[in-house]
JSON list of C-alpha atoms in Angstrom, two decimals:
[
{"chain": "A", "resi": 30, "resn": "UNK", "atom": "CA", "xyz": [12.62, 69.60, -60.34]},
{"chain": "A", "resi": 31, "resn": "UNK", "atom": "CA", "xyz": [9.33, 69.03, -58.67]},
{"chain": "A", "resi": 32, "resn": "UNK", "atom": "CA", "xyz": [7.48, 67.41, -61.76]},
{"chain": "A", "resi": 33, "resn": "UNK", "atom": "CA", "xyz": [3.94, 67.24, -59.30]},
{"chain": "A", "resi": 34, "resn": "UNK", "atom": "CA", "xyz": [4.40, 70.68, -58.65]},
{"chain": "A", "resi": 35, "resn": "UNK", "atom": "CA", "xyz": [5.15, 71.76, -63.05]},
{"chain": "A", "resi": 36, "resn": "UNK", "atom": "CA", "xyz": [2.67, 69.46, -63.81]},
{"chain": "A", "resi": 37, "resn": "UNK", "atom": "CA", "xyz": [-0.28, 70.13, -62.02]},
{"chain": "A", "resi": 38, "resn": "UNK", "atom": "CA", "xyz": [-1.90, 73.41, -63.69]},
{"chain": "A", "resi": 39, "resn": "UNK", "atom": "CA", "xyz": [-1.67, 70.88, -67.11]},
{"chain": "A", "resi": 40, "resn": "UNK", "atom": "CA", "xyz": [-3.93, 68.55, -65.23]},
{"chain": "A", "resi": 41, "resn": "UNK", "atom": "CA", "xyz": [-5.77, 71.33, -64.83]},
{"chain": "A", "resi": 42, "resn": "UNK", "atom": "CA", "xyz": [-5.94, 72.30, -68.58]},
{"chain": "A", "resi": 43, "resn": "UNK", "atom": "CA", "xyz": [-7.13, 68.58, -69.45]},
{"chain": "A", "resi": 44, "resn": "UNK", "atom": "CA", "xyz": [-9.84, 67.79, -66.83]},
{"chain": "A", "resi": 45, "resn": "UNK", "atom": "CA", "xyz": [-11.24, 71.44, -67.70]},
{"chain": "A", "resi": 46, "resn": "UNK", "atom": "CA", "xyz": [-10.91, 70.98, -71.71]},
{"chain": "A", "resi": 47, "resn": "UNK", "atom": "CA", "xyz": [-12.88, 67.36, -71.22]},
{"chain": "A", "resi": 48, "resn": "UNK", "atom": "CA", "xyz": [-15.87, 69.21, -69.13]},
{"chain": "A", "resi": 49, "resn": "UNK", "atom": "CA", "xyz": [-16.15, 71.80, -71.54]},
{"chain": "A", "resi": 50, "resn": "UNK", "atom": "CA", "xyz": [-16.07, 69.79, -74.47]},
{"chain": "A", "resi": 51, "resn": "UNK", "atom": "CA", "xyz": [-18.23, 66.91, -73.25]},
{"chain": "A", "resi": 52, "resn": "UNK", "atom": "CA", "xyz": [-20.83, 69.26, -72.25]},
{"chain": "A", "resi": 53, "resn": "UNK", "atom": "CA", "xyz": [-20.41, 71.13, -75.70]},
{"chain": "A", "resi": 54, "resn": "UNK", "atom": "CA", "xyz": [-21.54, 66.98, -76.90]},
{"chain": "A", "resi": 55, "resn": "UNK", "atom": "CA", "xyz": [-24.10, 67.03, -74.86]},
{"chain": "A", "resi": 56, "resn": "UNK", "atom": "CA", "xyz": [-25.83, 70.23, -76.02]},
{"chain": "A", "resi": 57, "resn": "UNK", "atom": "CA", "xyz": [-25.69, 68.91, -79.66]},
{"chain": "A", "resi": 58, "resn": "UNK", "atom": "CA", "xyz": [-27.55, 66.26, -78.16]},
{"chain": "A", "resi": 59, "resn": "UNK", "atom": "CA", "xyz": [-30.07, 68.22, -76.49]},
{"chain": "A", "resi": 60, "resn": "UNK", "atom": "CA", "xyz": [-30.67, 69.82, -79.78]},
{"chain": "A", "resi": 61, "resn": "UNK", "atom": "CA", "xyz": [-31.49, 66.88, -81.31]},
{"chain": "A", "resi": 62, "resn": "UNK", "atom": "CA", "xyz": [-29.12, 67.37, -84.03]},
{"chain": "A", "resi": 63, "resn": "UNK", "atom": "CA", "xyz": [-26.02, 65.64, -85.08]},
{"chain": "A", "resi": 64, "resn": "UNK", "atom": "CA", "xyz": [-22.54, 66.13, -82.51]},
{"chain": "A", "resi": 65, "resn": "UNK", "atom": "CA", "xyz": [-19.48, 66.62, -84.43]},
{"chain": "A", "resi": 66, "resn": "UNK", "atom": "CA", "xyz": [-18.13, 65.30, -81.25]},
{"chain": "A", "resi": 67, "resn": "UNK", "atom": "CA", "xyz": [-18.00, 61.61, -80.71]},
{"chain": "A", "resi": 68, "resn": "UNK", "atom": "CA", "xyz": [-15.92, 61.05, -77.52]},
{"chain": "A", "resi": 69, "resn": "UNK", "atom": "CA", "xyz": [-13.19, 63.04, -76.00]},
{"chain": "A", "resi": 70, "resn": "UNK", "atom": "CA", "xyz": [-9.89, 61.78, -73.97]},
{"chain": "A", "resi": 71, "resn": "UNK", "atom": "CA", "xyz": [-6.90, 63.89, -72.76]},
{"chain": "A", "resi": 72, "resn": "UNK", "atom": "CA", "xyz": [-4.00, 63.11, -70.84]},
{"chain": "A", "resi": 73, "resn": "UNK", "atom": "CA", "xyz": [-0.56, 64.62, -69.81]},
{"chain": "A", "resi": 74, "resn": "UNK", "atom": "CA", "xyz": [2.59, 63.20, -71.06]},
{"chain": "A", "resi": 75, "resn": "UNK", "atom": "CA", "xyz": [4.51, 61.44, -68.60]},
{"chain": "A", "resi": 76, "resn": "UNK", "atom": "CA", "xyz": [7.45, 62.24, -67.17]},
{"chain": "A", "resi": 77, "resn": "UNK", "atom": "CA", "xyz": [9.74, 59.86, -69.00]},
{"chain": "A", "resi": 78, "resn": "UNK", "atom": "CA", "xyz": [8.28, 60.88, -72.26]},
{"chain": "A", "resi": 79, "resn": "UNK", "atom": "CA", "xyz": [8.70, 64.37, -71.70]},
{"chain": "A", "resi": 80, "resn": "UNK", "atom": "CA", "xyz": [12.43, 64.37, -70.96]},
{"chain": "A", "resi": 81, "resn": "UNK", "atom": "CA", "xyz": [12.77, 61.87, -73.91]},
{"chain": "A", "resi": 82, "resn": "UNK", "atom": "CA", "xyz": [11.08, 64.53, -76.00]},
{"chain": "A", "resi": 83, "resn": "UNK", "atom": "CA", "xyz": [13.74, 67.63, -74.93]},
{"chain": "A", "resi": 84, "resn": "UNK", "atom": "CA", "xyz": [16.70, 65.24, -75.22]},
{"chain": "A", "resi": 85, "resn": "UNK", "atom": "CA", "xyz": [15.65, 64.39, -78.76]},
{"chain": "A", "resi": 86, "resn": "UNK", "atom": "CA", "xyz": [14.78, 68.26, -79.83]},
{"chain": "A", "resi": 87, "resn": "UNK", "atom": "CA", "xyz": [17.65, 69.39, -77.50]},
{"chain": "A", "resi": 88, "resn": "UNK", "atom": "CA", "xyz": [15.18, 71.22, -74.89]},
{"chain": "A", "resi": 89, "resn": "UNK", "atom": "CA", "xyz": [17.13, 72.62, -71.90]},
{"chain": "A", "resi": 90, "resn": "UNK", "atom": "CA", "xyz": [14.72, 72.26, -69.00]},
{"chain": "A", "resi": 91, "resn": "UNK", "atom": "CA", "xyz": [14.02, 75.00, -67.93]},
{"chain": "A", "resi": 92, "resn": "UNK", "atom": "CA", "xyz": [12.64, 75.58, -71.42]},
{"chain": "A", "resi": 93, "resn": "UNK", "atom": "CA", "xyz": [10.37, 72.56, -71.17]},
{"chain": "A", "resi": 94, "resn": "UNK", "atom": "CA", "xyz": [7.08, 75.14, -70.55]},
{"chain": "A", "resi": 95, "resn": "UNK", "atom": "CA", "xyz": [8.01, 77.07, -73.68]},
{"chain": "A", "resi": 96, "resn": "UNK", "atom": "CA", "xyz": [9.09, 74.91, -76.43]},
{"chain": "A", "resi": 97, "resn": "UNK", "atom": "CA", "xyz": [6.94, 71.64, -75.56]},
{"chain": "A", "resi": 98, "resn": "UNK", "atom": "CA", "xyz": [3.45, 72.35, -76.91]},
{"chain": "A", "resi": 99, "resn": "UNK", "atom": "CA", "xyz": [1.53, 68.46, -75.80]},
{"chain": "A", "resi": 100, "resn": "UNK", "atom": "CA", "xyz": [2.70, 68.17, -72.02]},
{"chain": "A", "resi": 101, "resn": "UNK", "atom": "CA", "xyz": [-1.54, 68.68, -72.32]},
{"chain": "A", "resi": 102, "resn": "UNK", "atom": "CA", "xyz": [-3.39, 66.63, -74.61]},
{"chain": "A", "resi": 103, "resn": "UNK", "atom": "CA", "xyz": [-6.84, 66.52, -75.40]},
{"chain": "A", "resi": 104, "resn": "UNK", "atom": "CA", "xyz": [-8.32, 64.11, -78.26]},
{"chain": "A", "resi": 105, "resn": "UNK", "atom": "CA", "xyz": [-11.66, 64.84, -79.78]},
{"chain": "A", "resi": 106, "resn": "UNK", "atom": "CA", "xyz": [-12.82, 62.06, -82.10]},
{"chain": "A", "resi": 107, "resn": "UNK", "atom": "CA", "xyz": [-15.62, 62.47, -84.76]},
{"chain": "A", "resi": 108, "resn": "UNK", "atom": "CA", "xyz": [-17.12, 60.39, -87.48]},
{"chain": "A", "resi": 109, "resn": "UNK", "atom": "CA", "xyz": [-16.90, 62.11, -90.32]},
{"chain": "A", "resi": 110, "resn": "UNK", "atom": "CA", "xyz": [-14.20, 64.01, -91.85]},
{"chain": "A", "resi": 111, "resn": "UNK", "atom": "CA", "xyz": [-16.07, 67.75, -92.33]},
{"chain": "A", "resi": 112, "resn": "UNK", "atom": "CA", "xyz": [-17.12, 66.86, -88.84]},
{"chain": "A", "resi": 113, "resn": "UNK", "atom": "CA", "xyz": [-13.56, 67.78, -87.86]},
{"chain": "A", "resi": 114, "resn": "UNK", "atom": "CA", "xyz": [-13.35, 71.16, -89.46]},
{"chain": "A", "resi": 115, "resn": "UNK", "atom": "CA", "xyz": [-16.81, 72.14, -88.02]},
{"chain": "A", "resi": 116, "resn": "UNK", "atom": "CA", "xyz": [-14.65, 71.75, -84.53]},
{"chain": "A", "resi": 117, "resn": "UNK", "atom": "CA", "xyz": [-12.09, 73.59, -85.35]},
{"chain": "A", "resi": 118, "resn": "UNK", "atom": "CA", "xyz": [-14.22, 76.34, -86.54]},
{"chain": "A", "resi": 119, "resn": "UNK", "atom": "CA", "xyz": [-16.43, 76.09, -83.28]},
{"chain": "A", "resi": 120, "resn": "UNK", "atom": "CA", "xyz": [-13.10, 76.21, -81.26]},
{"chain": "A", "resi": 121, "resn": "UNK", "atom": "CA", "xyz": [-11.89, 78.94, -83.22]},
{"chain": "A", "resi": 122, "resn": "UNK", "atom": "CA", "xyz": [-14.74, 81.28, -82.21]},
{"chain": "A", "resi": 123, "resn": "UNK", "atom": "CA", "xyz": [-14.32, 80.55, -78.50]},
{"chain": "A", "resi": 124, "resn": "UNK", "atom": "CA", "xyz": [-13.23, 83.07, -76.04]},
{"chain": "A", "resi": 125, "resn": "UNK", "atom": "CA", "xyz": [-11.80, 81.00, -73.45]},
{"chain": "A", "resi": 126, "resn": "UNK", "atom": "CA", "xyz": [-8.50, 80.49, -74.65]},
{"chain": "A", "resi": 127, "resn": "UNK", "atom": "CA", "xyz": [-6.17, 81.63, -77.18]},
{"chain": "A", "resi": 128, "resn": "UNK", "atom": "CA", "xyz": [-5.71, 79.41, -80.03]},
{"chain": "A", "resi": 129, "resn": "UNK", "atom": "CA", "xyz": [-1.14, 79.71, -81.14]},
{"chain": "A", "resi": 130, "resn": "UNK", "atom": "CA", "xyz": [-0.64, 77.44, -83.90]},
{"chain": "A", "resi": 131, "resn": "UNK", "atom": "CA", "xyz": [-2.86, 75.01, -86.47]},
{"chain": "A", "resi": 132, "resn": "UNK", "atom": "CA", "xyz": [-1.47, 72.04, -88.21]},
{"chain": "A", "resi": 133, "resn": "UNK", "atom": "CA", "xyz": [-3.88, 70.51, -90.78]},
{"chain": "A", "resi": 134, "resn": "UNK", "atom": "CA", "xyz": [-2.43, 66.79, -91.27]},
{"chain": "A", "resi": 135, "resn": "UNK", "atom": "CA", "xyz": [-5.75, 65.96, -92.91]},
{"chain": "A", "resi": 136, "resn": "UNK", "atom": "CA", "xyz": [-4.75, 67.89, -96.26]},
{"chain": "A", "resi": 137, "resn": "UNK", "atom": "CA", "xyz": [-1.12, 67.53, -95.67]},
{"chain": "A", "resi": 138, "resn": "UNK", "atom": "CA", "xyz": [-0.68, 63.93, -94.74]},
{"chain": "A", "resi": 139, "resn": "UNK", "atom": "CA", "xyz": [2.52, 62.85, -93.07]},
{"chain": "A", "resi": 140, "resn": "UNK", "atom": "CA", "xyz": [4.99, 60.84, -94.88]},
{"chain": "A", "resi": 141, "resn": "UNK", "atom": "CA", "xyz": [4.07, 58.07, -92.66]},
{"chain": "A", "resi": 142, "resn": "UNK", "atom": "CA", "xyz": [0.13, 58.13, -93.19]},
{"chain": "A", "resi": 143, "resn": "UNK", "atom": "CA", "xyz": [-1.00, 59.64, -90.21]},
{"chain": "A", "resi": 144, "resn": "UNK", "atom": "CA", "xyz": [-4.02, 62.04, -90.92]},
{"chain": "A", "resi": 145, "resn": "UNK", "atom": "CA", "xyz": [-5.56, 64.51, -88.02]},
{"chain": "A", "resi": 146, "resn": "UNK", "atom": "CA", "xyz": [-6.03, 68.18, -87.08]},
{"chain": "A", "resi": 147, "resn": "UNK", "atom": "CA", "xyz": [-4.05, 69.52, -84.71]},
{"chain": "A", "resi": 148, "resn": "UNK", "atom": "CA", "xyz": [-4.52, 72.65, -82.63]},
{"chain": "A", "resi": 149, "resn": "UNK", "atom": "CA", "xyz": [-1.80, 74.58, -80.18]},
{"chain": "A", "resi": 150, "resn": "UNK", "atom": "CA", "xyz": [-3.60, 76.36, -77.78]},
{"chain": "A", "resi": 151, "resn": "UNK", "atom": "CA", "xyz": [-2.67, 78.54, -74.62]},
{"chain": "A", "resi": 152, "resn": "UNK", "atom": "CA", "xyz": [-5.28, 78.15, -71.56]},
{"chain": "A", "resi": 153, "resn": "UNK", "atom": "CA", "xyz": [-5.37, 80.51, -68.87]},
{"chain": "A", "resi": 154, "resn": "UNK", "atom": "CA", "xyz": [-5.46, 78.21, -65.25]},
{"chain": "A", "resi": 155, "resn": "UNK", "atom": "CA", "xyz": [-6.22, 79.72, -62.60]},
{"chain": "A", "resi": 156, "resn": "UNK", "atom": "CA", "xyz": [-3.23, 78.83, -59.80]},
{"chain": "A", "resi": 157, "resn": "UNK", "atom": "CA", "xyz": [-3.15, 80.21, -55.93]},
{"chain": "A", "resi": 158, "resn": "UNK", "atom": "CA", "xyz": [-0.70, 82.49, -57.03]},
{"chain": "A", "resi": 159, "resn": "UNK", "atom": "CA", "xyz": [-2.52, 84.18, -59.92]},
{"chain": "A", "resi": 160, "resn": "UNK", "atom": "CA", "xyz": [-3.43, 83.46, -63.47]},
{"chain": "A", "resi": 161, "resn": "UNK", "atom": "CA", "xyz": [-1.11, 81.14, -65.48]},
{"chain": "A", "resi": 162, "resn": "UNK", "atom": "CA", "xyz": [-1.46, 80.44, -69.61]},
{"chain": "A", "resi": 163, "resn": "UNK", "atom": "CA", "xyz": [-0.34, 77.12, -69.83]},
{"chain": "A", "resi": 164, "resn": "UNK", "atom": "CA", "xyz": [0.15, 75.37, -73.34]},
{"chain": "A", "resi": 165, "resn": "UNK", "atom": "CA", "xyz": [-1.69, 72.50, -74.80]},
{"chain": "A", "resi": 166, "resn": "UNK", "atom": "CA", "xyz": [-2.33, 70.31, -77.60]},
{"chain": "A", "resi": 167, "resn": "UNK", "atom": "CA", "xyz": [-5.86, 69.53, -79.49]},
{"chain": "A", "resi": 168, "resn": "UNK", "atom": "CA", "xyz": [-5.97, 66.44, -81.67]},
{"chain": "A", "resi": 169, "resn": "UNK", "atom": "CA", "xyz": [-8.96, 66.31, -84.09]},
{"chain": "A", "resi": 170, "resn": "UNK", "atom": "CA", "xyz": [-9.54, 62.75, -86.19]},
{"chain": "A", "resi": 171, "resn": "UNK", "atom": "CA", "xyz": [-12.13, 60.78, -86.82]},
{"chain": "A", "resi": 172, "resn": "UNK", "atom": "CA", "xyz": [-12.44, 56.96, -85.50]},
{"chain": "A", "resi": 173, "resn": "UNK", "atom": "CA", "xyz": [-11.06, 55.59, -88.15]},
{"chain": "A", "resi": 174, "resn": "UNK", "atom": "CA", "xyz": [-7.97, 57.72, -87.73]},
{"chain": "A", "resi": 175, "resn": "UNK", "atom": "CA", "xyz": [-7.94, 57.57, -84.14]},
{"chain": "A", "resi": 176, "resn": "UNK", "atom": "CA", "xyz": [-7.85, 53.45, -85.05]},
{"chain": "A", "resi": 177, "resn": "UNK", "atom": "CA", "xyz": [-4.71, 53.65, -87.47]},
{"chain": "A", "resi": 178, "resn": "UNK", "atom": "CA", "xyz": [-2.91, 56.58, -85.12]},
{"chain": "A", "resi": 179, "resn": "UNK", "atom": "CA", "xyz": [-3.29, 54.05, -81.58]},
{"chain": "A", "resi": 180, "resn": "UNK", "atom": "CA", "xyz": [-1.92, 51.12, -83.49]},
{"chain": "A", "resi": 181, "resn": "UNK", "atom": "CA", "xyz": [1.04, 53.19, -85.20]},
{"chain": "A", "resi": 182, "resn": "UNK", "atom": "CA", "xyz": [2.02, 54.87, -82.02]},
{"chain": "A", "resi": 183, "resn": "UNK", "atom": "CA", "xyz": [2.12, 51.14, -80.41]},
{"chain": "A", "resi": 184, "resn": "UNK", "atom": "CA", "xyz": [4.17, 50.06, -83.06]},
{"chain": "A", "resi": 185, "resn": "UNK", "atom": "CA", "xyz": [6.16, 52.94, -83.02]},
{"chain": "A", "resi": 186, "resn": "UNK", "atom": "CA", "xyz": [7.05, 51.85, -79.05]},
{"chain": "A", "resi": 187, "resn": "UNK", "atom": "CA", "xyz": [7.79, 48.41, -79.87]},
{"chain": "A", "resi": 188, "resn": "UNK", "atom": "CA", "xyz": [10.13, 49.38, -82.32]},
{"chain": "A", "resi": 189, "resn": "UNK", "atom": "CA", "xyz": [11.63, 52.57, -80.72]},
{"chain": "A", "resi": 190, "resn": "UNK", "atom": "CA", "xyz": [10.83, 54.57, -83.47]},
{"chain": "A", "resi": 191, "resn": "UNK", "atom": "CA", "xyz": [12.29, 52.62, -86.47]},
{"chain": "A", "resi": 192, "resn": "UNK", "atom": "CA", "xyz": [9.27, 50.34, -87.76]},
{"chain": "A", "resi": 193, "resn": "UNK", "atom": "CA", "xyz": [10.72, 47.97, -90.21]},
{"chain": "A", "resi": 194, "resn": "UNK", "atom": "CA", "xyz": [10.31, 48.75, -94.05]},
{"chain": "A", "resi": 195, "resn": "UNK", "atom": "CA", "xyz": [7.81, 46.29, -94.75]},
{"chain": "A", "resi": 196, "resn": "UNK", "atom": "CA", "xyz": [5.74, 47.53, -91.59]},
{"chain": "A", "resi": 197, "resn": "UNK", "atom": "CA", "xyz": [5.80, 50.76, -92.29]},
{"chain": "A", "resi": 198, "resn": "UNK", "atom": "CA", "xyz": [4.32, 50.32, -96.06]},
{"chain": "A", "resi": 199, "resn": "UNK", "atom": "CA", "xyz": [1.66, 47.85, -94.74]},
{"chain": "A", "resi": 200, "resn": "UNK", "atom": "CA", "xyz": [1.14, 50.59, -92.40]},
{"chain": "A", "resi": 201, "resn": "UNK", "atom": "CA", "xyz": [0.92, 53.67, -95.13]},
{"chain": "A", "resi": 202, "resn": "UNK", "atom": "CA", "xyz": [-1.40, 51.33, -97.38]},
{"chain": "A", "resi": 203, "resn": "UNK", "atom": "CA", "xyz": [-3.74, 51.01, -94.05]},
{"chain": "A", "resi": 204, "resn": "UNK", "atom": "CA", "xyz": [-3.84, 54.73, -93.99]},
{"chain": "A", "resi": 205, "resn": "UNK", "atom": "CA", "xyz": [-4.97, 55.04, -97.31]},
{"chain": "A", "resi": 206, "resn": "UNK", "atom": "CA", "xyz": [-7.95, 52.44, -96.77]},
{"chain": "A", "resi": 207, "resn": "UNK", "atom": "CA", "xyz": [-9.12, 54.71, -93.71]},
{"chain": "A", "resi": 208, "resn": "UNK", "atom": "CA", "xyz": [-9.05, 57.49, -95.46]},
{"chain": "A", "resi": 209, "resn": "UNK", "atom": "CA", "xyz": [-10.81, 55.88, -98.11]},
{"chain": "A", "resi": 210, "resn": "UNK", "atom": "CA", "xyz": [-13.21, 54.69, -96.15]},
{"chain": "A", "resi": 211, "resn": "UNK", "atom": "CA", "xyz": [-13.82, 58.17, -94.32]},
{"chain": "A", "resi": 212, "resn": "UNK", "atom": "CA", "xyz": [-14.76, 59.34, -97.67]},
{"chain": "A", "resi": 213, "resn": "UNK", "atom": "CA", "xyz": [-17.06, 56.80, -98.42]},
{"chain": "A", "resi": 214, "resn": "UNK", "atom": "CA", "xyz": [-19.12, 56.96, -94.76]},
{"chain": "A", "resi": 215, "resn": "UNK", "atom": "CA", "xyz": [-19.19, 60.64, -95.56]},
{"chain": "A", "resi": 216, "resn": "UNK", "atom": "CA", "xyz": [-21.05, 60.06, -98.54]},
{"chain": "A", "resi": 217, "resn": "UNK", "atom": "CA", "xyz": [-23.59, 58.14, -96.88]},
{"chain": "A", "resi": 218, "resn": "UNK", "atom": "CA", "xyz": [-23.19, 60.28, -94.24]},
{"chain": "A", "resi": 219, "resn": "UNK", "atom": "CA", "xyz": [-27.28, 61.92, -93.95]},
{"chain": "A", "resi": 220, "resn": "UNK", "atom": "CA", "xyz": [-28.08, 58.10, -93.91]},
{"chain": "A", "resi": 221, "resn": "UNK", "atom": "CA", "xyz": [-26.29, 57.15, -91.12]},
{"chain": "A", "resi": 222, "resn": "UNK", "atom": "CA", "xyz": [-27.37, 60.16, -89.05]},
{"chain": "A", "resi": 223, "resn": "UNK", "atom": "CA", "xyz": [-30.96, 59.69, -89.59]},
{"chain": "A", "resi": 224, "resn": "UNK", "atom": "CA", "xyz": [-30.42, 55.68, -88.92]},
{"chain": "A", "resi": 225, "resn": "UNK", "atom": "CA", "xyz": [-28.84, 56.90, -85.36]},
{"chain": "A", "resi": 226, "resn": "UNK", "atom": "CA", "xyz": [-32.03, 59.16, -85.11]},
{"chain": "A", "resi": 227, "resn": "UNK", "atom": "CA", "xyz": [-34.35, 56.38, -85.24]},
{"chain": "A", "resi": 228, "resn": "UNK", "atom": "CA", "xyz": [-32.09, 54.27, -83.68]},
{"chain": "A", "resi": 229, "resn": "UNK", "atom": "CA", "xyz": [-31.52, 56.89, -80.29]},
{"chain": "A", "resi": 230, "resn": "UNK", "atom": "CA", "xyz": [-35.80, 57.65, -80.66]},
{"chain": "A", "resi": 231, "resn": "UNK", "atom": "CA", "xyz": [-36.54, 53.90, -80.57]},
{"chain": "A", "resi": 232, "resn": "UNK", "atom": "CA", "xyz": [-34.59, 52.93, -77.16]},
{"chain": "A", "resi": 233, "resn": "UNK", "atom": "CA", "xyz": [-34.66, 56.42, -75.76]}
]
């Protein structure tokens, strides 16, 4: 299989998706009004973790395409937690791709703790050989998600996927206190933003 060749229209998808939604940022900014969006990443999975994900869900591959939905993965991070919901509605109402499948981990935590909004998309890339809709994965959270998420994922490859007991309840009790403490910054959330107003005025 020529994994340069497969994977190149889902490089595509994520350096296109980052443009777009950076420059979505930067119109917020523009406005002078507060961006839902704090930062955006992406990547595409590597190779190794993509055959590691079929072996463990039984993929064939030649059905890799199909029935893997994050070989492209974009991460928008936000600050506060309605902040999130305000991107998926803005996402929702855009006619540049077709939006497959929603997953709201916010309201339905996992079992483990981990909290964030995820979106299955399918983005039309346009290839030499015509148009191609290519699938890909949106990740909504706020920072302090994004924190607990990065540090469970590396704990999760240290330990191969079996975090001991102990961990993993330190690590559901951690979840709890960013979630708390989402809800607390949102409370105080007009504060902050007009702090960052005066804050942006004074050394802009």
């Amino acid at each position: 299989m020529n994994w340069e060749y497969l994977l190149a229209p889902y490089k595509q998808v994520v350096d296109e998706l980052k443009v777009k939604l950076r420059g979505t940022r930067s119109q917020f900014e523009y406005e002078s009004s507060h961006s839902p969006i704090e930062f955006v990443t992406g990547r595409v999975k590597p190779v190794q973790s993509i055959l590691e994900k079929a072996k463990i869900r039984g993929v064939p591959l030649e059905n890799i395409e199909k029935e893997i939905y994050d070989i492209a993965g974009v991460r928008v991070v936000c600050q506060f937690v309605d902040d999130i919901y305000a991107i998926v509605e803005m996402l929702r109402n855009r006619d540049d791709f077709s939006i497959v499948e929603e997953k709201d981990y916010i309201t339905n935590k996992k079992p483990s703790g981990y909290r964030s909004y995820h979106m299955i998309i399918q983005y039309p890339v346009e290839m030499v050989r015509g148009r191609k809709l290519v699938l890909a994965e949106i990740q909504i959270r706020t920072l302090a998600m994004n924190f607990w998420a990065t540090n469970e994922h590396s704990l999760n490859y240290k330990y191969k996927g079996s975090i001991p007991d102990d961990i993993q309840i330190r690590l559901q009790n951690a979840a709890e206190a960013a979630f708390k403490l989402d809800e607390e910054m949102s409370k105080i959330k007009h504060e902050i933003q007009e702090a960052r107003r005066i804050f942006n005025r004074k050394y802009n």
